[in-house]
mmCIF file of C-alpha atoms in Angstrom:
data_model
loop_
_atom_site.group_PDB
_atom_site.id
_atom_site.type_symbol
_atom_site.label_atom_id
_atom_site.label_comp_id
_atom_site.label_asym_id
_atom_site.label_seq_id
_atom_site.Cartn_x
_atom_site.Cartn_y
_atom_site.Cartn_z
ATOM 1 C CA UNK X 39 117.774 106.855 134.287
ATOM 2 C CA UNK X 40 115.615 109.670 132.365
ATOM 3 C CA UNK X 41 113.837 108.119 129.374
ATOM 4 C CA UNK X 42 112.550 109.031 126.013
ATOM 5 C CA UNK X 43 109.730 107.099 124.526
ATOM 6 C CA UNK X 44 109.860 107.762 120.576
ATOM 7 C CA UNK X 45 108.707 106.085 116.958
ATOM 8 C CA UNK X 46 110.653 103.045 116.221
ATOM 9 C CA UNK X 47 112.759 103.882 112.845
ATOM 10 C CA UNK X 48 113.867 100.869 110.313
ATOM 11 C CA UNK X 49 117.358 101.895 112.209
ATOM 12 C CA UNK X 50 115.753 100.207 115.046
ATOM 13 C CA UNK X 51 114.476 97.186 113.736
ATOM 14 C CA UNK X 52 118.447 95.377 114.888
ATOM 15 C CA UNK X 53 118.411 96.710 118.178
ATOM 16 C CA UNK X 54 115.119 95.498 119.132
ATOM 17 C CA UNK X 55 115.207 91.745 117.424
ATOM 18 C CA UNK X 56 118.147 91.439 119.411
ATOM 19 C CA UNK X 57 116.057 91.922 122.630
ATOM 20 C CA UNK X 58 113.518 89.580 120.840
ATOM 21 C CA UNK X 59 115.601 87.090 119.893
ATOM 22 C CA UNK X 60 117.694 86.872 123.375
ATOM 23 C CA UNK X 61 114.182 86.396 125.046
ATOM 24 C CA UNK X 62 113.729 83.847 123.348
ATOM 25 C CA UNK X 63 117.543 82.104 123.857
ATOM 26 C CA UNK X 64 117.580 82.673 127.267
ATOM 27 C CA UNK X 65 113.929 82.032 128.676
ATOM 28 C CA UNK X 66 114.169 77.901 129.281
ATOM 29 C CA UNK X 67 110.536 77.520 128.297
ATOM 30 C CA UNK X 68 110.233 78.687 125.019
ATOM 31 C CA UNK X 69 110.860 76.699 121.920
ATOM 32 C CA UNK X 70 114.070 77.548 120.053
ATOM 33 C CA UNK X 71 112.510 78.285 116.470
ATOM 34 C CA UNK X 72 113.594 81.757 115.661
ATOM 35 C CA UNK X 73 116.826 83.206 113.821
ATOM 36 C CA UNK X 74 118.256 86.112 114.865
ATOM 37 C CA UNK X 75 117.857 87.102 111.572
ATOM 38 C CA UNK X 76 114.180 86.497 111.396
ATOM 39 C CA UNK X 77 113.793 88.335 114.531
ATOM 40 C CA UNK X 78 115.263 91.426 113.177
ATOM 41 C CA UNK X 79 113.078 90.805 110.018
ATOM 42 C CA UNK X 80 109.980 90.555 112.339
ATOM 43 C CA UNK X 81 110.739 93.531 113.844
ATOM 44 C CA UNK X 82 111.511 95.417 110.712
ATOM 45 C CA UNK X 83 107.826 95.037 109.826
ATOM 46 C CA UNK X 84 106.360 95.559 112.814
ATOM 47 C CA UNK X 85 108.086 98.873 112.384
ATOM 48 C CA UNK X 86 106.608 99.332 108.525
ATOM 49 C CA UNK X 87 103.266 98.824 110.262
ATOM 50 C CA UNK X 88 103.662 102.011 112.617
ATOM 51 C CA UNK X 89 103.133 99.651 115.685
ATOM 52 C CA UNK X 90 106.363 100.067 117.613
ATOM 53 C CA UNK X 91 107.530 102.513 120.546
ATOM 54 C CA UNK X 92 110.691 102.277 121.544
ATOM 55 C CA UNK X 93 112.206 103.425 125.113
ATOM 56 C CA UNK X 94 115.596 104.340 124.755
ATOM 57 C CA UNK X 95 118.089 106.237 127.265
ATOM 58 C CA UNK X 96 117.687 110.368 126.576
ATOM 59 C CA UNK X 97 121.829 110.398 127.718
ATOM 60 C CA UNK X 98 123.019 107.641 125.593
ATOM 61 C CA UNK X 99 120.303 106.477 122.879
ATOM 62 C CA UNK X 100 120.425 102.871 124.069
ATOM 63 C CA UNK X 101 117.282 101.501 123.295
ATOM 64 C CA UNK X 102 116.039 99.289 127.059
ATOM 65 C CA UNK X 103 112.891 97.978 125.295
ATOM 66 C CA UNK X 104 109.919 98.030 122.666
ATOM 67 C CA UNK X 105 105.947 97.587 122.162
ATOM 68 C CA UNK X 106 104.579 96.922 119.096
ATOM 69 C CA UNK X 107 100.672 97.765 119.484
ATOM 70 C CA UNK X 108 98.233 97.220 116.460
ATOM 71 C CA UNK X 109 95.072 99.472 117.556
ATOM 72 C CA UNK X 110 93.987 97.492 120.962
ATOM 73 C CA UNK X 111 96.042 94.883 120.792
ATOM 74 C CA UNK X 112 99.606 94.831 122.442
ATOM 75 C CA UNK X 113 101.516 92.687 120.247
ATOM 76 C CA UNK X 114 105.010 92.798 121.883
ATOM 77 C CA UNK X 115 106.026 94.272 124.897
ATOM 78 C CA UNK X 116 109.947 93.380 125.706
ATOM 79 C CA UNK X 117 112.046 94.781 127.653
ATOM 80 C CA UNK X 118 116.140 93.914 127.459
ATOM 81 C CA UNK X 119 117.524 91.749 130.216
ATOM 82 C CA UNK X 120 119.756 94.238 132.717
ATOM 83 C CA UNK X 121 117.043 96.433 132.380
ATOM 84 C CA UNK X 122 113.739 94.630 133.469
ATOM 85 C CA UNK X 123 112.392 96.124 137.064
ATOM 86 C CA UNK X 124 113.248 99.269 135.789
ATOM 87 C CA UNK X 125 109.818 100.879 135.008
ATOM 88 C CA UNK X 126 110.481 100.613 131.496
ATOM 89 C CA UNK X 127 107.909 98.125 130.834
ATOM 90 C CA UNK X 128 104.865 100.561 132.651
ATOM 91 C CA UNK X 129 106.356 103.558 130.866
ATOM 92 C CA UNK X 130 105.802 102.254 127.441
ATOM 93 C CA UNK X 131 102.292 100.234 128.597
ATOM 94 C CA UNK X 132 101.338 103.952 130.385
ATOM 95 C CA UNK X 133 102.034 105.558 127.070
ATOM 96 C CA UNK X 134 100.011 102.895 125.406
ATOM 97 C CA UNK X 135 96.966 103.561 128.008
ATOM 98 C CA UNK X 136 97.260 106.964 126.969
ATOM 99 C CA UNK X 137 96.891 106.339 123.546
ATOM 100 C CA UNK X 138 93.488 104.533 123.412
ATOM 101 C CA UNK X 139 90.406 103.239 125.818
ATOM 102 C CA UNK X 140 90.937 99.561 125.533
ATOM 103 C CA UNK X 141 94.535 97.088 125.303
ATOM 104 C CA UNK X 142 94.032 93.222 125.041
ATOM 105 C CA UNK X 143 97.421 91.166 124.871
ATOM 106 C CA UNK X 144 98.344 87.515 125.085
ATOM 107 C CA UNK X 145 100.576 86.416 127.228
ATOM 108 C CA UNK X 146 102.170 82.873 127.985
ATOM 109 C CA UNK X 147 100.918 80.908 130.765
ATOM 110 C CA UNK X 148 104.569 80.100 131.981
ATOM 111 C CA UNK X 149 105.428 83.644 131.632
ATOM 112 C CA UNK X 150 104.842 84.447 135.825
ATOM 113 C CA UNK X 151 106.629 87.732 135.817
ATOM 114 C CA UNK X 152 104.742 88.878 132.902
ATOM 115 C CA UNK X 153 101.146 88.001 134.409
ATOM 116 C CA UNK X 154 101.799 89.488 137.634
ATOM 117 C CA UNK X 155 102.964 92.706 135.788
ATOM 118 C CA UNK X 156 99.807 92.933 133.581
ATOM 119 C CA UNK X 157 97.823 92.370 136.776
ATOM 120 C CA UNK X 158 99.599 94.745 138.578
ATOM 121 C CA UNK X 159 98.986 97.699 135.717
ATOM 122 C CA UNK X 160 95.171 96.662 135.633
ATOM 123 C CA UNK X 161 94.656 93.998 133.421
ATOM 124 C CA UNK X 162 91.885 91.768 134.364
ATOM 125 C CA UNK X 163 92.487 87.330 132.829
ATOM 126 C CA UNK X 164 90.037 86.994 129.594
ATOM 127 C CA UNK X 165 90.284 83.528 128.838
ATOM 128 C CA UNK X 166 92.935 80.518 128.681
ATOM 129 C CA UNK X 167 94.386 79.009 125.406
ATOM 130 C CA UNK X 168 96.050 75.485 125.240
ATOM 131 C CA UNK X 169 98.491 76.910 122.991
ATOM 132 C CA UNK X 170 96.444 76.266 119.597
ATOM 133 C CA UNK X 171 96.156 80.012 118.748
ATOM 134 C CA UNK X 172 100.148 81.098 118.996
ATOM 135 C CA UNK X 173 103.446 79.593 116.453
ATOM 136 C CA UNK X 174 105.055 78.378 119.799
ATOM 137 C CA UNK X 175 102.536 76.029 121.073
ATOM 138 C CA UNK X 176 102.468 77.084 124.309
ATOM 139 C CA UNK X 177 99.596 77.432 126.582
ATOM 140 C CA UNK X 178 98.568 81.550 127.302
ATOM 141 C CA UNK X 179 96.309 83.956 128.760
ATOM 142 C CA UNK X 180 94.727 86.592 127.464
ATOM 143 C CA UNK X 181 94.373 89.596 129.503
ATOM 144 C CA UNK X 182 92.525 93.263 128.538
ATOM 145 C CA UNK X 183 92.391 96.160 129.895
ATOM 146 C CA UNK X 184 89.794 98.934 129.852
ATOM 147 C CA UNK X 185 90.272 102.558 130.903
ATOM 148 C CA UNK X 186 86.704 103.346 132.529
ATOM 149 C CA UNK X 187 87.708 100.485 134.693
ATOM 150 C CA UNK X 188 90.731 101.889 136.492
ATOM 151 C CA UNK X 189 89.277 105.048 137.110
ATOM 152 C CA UNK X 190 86.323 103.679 138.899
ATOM 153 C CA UNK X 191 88.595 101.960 141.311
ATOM 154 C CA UNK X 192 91.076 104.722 141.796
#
């Protein structure tokens, strides 16, 4: 599958709440709080911001997944569901590294797949949270990563 990595448009803003939203549906752990509507919404002005890259197939235009990234920090990184294990996910976090010297990101503690990703890409734990700082409630990790570091170890 050959990839393009563009600018989210406000054309995008549906096609990426619904891979926000269905995260939300269909991971077990997450509270249920979020319209699809809102999702769409949220994504709409992440996309007024400038923050989002989208990864979308260069054959067919299907967008597999999105990051929103405000300076350093990686807001959103989701990728839809038949296309996770992919690459997708490192090709839009590569793009990111690319992009600046630093990235810092949250993540939820009962989000295993995620954490060993962000490990795997570099990303060393920050700190814990008991789930005070995010809308969900849910206990998370922060994670950063720092550019100087990887190329000392490589």
């Amino acid at each position: 599958m050959t990839l393009r990595l563009r600018p989210a448009t406000p054309l995008d803003a549906s096609r990426i709440g619904v891979i926000l939203h269905r995260f939300e549906q269909d991971t077990p752990w997450m509270p249920k709080e979020h319209s699809l509507a809102e999702a769409i919404s949220f994504c709409d002005r992440m996309i007024a911001r400038g923050w989002v890259t989208v990864a979308e197939t260069a054959h067919a235009g299907e967008i597999e997944g999105f990051l929103a990234r405000d300076g350093a920090e990686v807001c959103s990184l989701y990728i839809a569901p038949a296309s996770c294990g992919r690459g997708i996910g490192k090709a839009l976090l590569d793009l990111a590294k690319q992009q600046v010297s630093h990235l810092a990101l949250w993540t939820f503690q009962a989000n295993t797949g995620a954490q060993r990703f962000y490990l795997r890409e570099g990303f060393a734990e920050v700190r814990r949270s008991n789930g005070q700082r995010n809308t969900e409630g849910l206990p998370d990790i922060e994670y950063h990563w720092q550019a100087d570091q990887m190329e000392t170890t490589t």
